[in-house]
Short mmCIF file of C-alpha atoms in Angstrom, two decimals:
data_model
loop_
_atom_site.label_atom_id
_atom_site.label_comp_id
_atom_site.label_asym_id
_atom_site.label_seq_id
_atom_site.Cartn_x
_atom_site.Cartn_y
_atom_site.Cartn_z
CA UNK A 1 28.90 -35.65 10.37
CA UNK A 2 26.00 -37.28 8.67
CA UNK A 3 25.52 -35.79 4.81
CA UNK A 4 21.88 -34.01 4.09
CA UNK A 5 20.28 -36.98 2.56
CA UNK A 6 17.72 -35.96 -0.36
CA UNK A 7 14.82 -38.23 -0.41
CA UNK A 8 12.87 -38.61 -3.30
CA UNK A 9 9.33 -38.02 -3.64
CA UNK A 10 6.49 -39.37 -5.42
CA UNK A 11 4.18 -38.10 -8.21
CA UNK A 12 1.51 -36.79 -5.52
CA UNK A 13 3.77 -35.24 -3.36
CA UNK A 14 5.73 -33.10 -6.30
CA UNK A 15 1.72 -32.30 -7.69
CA UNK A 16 1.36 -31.34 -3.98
CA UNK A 17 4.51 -29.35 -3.65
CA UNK A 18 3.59 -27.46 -7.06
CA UNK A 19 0.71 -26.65 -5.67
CA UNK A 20 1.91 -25.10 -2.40
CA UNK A 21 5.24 -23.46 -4.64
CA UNK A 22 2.20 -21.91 -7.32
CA UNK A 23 -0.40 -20.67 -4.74
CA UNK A 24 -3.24 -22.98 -5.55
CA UNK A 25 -5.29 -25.22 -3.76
CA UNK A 26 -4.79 -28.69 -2.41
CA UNK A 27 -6.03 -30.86 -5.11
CA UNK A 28 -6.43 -28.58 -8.06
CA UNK A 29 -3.64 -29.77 -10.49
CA UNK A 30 -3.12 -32.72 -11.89
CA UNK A 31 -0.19 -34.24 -13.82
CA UNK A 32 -1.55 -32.79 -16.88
CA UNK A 33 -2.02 -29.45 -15.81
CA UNK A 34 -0.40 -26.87 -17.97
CA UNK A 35 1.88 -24.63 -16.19
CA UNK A 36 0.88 -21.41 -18.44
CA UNK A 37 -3.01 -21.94 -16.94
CA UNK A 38 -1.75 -21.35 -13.27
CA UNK A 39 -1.45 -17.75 -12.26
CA UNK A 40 1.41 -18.64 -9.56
CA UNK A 41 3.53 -19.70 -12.76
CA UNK A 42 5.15 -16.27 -13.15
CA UNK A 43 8.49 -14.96 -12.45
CA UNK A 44 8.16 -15.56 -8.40
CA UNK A 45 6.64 -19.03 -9.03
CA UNK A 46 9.56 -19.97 -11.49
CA UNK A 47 11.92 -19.38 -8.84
CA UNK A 48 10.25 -20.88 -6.25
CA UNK A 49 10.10 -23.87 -8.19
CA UNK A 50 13.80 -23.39 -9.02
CA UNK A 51 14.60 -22.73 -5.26
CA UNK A 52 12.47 -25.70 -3.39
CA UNK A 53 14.10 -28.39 -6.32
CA UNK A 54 17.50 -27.09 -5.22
CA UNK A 55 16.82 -27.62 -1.65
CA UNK A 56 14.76 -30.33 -1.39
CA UNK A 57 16.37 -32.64 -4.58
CA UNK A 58 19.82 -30.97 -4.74
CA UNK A 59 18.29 -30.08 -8.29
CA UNK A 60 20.17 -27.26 -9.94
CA UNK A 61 18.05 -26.21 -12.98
CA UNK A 62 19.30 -23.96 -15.50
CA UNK A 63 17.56 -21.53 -17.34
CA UNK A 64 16.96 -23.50 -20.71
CA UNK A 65 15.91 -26.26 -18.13
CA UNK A 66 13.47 -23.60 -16.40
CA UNK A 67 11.88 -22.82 -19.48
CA UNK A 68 11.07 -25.48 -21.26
CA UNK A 69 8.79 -26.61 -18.04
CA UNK A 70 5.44 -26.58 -20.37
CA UNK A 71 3.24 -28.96 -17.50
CA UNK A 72 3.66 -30.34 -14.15
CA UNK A 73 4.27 -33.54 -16.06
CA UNK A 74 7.18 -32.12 -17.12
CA UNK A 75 8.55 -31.16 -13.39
CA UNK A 76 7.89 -34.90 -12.31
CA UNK A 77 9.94 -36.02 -15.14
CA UNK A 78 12.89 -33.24 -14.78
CA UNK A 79 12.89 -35.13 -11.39
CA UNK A 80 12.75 -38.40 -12.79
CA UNK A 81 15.57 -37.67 -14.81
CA UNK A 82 17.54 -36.65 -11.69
CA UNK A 83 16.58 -39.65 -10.15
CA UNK A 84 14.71 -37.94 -7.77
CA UNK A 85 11.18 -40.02 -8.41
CA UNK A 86 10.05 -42.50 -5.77
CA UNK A 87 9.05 -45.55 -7.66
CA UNK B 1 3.05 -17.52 1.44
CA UNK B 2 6.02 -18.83 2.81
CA UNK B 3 9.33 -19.00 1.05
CA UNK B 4 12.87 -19.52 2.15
CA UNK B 5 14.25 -16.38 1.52
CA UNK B 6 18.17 -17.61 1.24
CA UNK B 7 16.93 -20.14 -1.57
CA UNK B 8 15.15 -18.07 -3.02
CA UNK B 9 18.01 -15.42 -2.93
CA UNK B 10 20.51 -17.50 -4.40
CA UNK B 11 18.43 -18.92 -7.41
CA UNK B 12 17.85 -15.39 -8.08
CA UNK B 13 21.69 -14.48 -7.53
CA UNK B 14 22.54 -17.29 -9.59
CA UNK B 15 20.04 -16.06 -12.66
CA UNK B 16 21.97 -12.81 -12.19
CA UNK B 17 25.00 -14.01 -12.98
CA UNK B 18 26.08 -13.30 -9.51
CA UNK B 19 26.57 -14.83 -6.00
CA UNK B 20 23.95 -14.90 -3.06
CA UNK B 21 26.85 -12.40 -0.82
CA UNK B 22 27.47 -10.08 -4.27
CA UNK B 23 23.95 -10.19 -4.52
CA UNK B 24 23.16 -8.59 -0.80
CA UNK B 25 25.92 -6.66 -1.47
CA UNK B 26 24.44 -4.40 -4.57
CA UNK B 27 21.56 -4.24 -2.80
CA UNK B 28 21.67 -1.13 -0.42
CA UNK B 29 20.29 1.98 0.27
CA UNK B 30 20.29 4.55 -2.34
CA UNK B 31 22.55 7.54 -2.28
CA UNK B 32 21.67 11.27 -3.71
CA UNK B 33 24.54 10.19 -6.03
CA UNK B 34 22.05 7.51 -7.16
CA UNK B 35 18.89 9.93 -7.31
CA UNK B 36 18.90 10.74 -11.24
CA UNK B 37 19.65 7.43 -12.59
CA UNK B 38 16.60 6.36 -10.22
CA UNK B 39 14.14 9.34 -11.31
CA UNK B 40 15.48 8.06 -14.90
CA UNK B 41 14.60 3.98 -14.33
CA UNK B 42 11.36 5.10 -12.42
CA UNK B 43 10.42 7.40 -15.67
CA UNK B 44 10.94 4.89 -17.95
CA UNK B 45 8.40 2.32 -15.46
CA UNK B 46 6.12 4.92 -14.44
CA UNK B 47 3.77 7.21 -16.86
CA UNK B 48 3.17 9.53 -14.05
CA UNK B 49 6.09 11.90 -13.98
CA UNK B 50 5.36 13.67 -11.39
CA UNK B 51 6.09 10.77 -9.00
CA UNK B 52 8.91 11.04 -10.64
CA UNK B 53 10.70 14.44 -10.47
CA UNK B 54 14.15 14.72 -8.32
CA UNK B 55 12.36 17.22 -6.07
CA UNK B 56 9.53 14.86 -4.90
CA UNK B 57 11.61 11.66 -5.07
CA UNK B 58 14.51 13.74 -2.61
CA UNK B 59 11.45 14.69 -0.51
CA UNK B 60 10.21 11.66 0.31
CA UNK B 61 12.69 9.20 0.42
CA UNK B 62 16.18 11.48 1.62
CA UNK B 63 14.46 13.91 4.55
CA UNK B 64 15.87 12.11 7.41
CA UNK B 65 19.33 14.17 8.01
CA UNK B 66 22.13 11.09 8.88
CA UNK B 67 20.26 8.26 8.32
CA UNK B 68 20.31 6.21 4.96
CA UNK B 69 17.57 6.83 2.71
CA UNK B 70 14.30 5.10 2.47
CA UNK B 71 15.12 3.94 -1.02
CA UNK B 72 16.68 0.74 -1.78
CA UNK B 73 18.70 0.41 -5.11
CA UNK B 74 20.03 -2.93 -6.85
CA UNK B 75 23.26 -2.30 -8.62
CA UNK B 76 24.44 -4.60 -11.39
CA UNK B 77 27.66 -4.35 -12.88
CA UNK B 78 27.41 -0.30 -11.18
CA UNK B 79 24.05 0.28 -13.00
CA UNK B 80 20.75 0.45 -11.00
CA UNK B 81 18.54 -2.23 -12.28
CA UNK B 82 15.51 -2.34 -9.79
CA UNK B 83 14.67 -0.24 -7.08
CA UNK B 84 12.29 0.02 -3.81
CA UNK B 85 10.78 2.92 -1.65
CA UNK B 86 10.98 1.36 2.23
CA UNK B 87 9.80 4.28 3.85
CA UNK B 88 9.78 4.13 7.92
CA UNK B 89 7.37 3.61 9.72
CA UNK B 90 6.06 2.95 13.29
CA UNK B 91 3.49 0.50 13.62
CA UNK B 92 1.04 -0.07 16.87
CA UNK B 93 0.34 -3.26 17.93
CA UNK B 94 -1.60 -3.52 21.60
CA UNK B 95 0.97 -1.96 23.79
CA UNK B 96 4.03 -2.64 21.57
CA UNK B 97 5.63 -0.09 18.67
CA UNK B 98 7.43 -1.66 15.90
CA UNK B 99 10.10 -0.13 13.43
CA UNK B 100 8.39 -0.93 10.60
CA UNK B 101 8.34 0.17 6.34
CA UNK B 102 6.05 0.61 3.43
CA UNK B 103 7.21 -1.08 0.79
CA UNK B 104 6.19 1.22 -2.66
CA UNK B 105 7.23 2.10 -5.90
CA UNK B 106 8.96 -0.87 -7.03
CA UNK B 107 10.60 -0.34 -10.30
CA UNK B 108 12.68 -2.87 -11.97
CA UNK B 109 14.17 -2.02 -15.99
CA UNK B 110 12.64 -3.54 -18.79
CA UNK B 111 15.80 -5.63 -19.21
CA UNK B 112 15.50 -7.48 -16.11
CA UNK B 113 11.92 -8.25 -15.78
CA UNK B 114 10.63 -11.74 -14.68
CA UNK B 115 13.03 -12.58 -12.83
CA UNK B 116 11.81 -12.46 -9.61
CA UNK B 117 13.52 -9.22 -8.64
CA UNK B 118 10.24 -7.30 -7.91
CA UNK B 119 9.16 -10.30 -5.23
CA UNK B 120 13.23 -10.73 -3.96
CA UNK B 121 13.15 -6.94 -2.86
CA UNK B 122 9.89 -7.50 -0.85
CA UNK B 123 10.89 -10.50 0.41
CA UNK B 124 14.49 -8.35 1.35
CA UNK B 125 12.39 -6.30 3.18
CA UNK B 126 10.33 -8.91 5.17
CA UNK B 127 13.86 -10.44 6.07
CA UNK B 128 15.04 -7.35 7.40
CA UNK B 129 11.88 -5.70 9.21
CA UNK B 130 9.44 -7.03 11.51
CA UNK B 131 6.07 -5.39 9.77
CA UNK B 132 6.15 -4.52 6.47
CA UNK B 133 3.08 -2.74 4.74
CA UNK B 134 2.80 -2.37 0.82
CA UNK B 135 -0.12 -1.36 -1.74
CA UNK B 136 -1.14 -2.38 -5.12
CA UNK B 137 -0.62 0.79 -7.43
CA UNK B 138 -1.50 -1.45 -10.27
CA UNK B 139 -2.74 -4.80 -11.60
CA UNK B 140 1.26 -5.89 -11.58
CA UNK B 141 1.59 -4.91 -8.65
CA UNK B 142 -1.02 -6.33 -6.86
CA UNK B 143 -0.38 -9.86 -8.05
CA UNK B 144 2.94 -9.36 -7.02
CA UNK B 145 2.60 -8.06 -2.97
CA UNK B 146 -0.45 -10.74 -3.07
CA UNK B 147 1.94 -13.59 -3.49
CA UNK B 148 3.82 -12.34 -0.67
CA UNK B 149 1.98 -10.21 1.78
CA UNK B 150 -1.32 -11.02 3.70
CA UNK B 151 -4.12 -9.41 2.18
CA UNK B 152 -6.10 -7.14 4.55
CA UNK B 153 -9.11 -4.81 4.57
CA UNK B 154 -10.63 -3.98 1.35
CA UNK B 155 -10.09 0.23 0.85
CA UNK B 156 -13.39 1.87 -0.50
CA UNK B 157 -13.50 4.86 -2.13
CA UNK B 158 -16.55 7.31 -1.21
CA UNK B 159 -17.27 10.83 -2.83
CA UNK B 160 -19.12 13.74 -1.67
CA UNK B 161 -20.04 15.60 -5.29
CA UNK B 162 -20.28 19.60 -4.38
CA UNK B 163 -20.77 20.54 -8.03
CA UNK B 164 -22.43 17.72 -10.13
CA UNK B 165 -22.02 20.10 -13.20
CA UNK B 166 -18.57 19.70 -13.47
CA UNK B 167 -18.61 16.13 -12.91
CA UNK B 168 -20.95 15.35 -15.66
CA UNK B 169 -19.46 18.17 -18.11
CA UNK B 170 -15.84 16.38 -17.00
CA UNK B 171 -18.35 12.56 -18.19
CA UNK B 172 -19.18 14.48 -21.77
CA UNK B 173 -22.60 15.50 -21.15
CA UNK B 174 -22.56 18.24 -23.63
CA UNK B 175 -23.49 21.56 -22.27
CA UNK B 176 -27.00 22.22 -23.92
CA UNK B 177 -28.25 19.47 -21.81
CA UNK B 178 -26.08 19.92 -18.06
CA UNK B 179 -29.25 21.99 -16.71
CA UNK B 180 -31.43 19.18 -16.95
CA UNK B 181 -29.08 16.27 -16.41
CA UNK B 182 -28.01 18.10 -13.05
CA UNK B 183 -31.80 18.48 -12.14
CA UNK B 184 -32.16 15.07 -12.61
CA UNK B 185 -29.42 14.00 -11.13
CA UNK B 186 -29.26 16.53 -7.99
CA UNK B 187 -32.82 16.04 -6.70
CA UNK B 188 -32.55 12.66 -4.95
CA UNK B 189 -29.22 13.53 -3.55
CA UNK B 190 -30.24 16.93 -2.06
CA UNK B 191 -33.37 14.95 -0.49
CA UNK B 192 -30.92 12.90 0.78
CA UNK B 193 -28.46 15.24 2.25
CA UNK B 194 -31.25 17.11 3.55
CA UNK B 195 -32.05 13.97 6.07
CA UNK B 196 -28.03 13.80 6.85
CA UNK B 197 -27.63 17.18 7.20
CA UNK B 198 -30.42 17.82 9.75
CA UNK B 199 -28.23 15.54 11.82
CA UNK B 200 -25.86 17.95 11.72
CA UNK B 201 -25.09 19.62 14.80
CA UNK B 202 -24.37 23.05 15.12
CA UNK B 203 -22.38 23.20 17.87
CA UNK B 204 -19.02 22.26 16.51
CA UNK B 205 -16.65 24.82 15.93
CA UNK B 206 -13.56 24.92 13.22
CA UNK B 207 -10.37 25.86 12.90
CA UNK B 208 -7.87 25.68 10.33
CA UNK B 209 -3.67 25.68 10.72
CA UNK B 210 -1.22 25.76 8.29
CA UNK B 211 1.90 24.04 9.97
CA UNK B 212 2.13 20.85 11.96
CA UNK B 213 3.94 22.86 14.96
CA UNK B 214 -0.12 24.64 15.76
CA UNK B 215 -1.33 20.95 16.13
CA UNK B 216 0.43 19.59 18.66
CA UNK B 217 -2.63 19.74 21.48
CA UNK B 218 -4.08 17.07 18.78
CA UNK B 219 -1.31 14.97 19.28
CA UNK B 220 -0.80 14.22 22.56
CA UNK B 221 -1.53 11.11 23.94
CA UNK B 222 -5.53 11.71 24.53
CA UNK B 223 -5.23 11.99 20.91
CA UNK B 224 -5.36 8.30 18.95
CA UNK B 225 -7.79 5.73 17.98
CA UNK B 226 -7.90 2.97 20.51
CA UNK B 227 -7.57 0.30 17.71
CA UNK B 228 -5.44 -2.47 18.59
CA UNK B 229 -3.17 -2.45 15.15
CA UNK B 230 -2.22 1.28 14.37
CA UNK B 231 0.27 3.26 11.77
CA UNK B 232 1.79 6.06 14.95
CA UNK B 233 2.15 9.27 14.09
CA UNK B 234 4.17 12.61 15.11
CA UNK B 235 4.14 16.01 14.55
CA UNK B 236 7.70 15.59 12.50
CA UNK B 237 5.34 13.21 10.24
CA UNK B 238 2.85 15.45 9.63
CA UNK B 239 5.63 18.72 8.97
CA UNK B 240 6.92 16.18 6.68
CA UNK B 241 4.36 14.96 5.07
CA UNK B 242 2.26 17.57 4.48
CA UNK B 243 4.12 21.21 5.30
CA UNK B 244 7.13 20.09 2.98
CA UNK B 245 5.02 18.45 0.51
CA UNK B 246 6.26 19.84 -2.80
CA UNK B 247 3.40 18.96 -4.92
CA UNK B 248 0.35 19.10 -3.39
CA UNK B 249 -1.18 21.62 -1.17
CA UNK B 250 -2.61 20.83 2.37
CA UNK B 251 -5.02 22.14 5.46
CA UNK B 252 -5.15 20.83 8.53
CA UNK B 253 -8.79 21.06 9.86
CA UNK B 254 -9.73 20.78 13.74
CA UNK B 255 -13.30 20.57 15.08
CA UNK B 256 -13.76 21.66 18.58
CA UNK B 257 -16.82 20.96 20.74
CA UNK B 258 -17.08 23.51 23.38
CA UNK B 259 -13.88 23.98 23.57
CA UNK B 260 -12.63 20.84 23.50
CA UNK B 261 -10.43 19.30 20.62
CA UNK B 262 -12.64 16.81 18.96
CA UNK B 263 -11.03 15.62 16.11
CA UNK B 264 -8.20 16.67 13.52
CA UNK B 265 -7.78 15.69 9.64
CA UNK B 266 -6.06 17.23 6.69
CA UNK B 267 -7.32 18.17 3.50
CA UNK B 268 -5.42 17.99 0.89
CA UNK B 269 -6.68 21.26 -1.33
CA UNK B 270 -5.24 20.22 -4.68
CA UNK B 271 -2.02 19.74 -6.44
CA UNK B 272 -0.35 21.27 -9.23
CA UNK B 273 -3.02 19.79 -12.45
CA UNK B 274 -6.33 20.10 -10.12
CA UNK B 275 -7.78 22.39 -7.60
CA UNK B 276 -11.54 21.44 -7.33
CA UNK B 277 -11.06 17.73 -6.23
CA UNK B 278 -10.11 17.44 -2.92
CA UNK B 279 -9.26 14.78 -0.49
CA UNK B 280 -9.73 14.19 3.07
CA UNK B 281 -7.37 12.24 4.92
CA UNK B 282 -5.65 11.62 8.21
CA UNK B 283 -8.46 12.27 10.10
CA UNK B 284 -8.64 11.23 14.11
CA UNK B 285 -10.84 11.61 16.55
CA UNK B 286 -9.50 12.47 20.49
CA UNK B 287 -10.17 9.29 22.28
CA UNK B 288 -12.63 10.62 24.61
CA UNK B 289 -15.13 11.96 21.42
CA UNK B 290 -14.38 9.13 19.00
CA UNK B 291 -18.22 8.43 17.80
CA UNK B 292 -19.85 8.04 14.70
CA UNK B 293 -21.60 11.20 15.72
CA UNK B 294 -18.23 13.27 15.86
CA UNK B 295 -16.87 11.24 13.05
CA UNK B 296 -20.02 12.54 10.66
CA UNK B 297 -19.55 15.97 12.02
CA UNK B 298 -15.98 16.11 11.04
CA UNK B 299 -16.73 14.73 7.42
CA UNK B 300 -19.55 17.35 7.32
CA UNK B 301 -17.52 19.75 8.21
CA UNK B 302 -14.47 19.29 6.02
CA UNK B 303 -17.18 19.16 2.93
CA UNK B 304 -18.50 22.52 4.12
CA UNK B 305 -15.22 23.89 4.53
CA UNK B 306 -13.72 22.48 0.95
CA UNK B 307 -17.49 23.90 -0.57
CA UNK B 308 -16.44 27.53 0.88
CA UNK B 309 -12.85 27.30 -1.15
CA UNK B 310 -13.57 26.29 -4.66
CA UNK B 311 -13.59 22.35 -4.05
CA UNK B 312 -16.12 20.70 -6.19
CA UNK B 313 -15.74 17.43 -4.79
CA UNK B 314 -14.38 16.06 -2.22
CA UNK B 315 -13.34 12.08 -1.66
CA UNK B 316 -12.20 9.79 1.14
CA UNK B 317 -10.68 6.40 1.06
CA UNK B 318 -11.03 4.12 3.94
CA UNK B 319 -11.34 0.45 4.86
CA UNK B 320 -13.48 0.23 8.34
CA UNK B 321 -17.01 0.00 9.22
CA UNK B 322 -16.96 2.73 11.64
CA UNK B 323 -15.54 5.29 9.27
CA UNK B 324 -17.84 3.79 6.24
CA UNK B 325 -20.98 4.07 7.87
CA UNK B 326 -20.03 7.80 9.22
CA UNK B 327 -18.81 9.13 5.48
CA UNK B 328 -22.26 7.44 4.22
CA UNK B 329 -24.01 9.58 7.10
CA UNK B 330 -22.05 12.48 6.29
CA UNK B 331 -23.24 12.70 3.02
CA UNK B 332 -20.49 10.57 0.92
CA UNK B 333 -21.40 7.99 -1.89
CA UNK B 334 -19.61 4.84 -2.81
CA UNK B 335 -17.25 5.15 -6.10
CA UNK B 336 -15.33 2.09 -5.91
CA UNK B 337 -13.70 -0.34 -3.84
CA UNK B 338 -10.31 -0.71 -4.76
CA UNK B 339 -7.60 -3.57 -3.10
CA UNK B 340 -7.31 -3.45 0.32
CA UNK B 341 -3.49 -2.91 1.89
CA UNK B 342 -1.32 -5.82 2.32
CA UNK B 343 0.47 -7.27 5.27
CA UNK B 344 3.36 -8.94 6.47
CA UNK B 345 4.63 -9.24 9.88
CA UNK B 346 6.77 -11.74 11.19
CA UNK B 347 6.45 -14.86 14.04
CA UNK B 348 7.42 -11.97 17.12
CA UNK B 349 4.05 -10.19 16.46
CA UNK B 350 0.56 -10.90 17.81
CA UNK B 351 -1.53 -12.38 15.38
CA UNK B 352 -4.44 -10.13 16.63
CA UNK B 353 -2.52 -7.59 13.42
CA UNK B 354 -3.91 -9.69 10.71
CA UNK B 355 -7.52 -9.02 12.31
CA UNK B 356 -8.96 -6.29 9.59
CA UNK B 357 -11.52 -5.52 12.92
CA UNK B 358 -8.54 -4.18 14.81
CA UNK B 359 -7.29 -1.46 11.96
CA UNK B 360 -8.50 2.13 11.57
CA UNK B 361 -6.97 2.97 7.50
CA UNK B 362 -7.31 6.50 6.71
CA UNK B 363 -5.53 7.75 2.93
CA UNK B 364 -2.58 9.07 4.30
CA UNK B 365 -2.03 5.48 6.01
CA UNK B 366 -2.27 3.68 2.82
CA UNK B 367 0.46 6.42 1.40
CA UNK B 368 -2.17 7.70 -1.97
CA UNK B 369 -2.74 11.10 -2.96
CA UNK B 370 0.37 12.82 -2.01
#
């Protein structure tokens, strides 16, 4: 049986992924974007976040984790930390 | 939107304290056992009491005998924390019916808010159904079933003023000047109606009922719109909805042409706080007489009818061109135009439902004014 590889991803294609998670267009944040500005960063978007990291990274964030997300800066580095960040 | 509902459900489980199985566990329908701890979480979320009371919440959501109720509770710990209204219904689409719901009066305590709960139980309900239907009461609510429903027509909100001197009395004109300010006011309107109202025929003939079992020759199957995406309806609907009704008071109108059944709607002749402003809702034309003509008639007379009882006003809420332009024709104004209804239905249905071309919305469809 062959284990469910998690690949990482780069900067663009976590932006991207934020994007689709949050409800806003294709191209509209950037790295510095603050999450509080985006009206998909409420309770649904949190866990949609929360969700696609666990699926897609095998990223388990906990809820101190969760919020101290300030900027989509800071989800690129929560998966940098992970190791989760294409270089 | 998309989402992965099982994710999604176990993040949430997991915030909870709980597992993803515990979690779809404490998450059934409610139980008259349940129904005052509800009325008591739904209080504390919801000004409006009267939504509120046992009686109305036992009406609407426990009336089927043997089946589980249309009312979903979350139980943590044995406490209700959230709760949502999935009432049934049957949806149209071409030559198919579906087992739908309406999704309404979420409530989730104060306790547990942002957490996702409010979005899980929709998404619960989009997992479970194949067409799911849902409002926005509020602003909350409509940023919430817009993040996971399709958005569909917008519902506008048209008023036929009988007495303006009540409106503008009930707007603070004081009284010393209400003479005036309803001469000033009244003049281009009646010129107005005067050019809609010629169009009037006089032909049309009306009768009233008072219990869903007189309107059954509306009913039958010569009796529907012949829009492709429809909410069905049956007389046990209408005894339900309206003759059981235990706030507000109802008519059901009919217009006959010669004879023939030409359309049917139901007014809905006040409630409990207000008796002048009335609503007209439900209405349908027989297929054979379904034009803008007819339509206008019907509006014109339901206005007539409401005039002759007391009504000083009478609204409509709808959401398609055919029924706009009639009301406007009939005599209606614009008010407002509020959200539309939202949509979800999943990969087995034809697309052609998310066309807003192929609906026909009429107030009791988008479940106000009760």
């Amino acid at each position: 049986m062959v284990k469910d590889m998690k690949e990482p991803a780069s900067t663009q294609e976590i932006i991207n992924m934020v994007e689709v998670l949050l409800n806003e267009k294709n191209g509209s944040l950037f790295i510095d974007s603050k999450l509080m500005d985006i009206a998909g960063w409420d309770s649904m978007g949190r866990l949609l976040l929360m969700a696609e990291l666990d699926e897609r990274f095998g990223i388990t964030l906990k809820e101190n984790e969760l919020a101290a997300l300030k900027s989509v800066e800071n989800i690129i580095s929560t998966i940098d930390s992970k190791g989760m960040l294409a270089k | 939107m998309s989402y992965k509902f099982e994710q999604f459900s176990k993040v949430m489980a997991s915030l909870l304290g709980i597992t993803y199985a515990e979690l779809l566990d404490n998450f059934q329908p409610a139980t008259l056992d349940d129904l005052n701890a509800i009325c008591r979480l739904r209080s504390a979320g919801f000004k409006r009491l009267g939504d509120n009371d046992y009686a109305t919440m036992r009406w609407r959501y426990f009336h089927r005998l043997n089946s589980p109720s249309g009312l979903f509770a979350l139980k943590l710990n044995g406490e209700i924390i959230a709760v949502v209204g999935a009432e049934p219904i049957k949806v149209n689409v071409g030559n198919f019916t579906y087992n739908g719901v309406e999704a309404a009066d979420i409530v989730v305590a104060k306790e547990y808010l942002q957490k996702g709960i409010g979005a899980w139980m929709n998404m619960y309900l989009q997992h479970q159904y194949p067409i799911v239907i849902a409002m926005g009461a509020n602003e909350n609510s409509s940023s919430l079933v817009r993040r996971v429903f399709s958005p569909m027509n917008c519902r506008m909100h048209f008023k036929y003023m009988i007495s303006l001197r009540a409106y503008l009395a009930s707007k603070g004109v004081p009284s010393f000047m209400l003479t005036v300010m309803c001469l000033i006011a009244w003049t281009p309107l009646r010129l107005r109606r005067l050019v809609y109202h010629t169009l009037f025929t006089k032909d049309y003939q009306v009768r009233t009922f008072t219990t869903a079992d007189e309107i059954e020759i509306f009913l039958n199957e010569n009796t529907s719109n012949d829009t492709l995406s429809r909410i069905e309806k049956d007389k046990a609907f209408y005894h339900w909805r309206y003759d059981t009704n235990p706030v507000s008071n109802f008519i059901y109108l009919a217009v006959f042409h010669k004879n023939n059944p030409v359309a049917l709607c139901v007014l809905k002749s006040g409630d409990q706080s207000n008796k002048k402003d009335w609503y007209l809702m439900d209405w349908v034309l027989s297929r054979e007489y379904k034009t803008s003509e007819n339509l206008r008639n019907l509006y014109r007379t339901c206005v007539k009818y409401a005039a002759d009882n007391g009504a000083e006003s009478v609204s409509i809420l709808l959401s398609d061109k055919f029924s706009e332009e009639s009301a406007i024709a009939a005599g209606f104004s614009h008010r407002s135009t509020n959200d539309g209804f939202y949509l979800y239905a999943n990969e087995t249905i034809n697309k052609a439902i998310f066309d807003d071309s192929n609906w026909y919305i009429t107030y009791a469809d988008t479940d106000e004014q009760l």
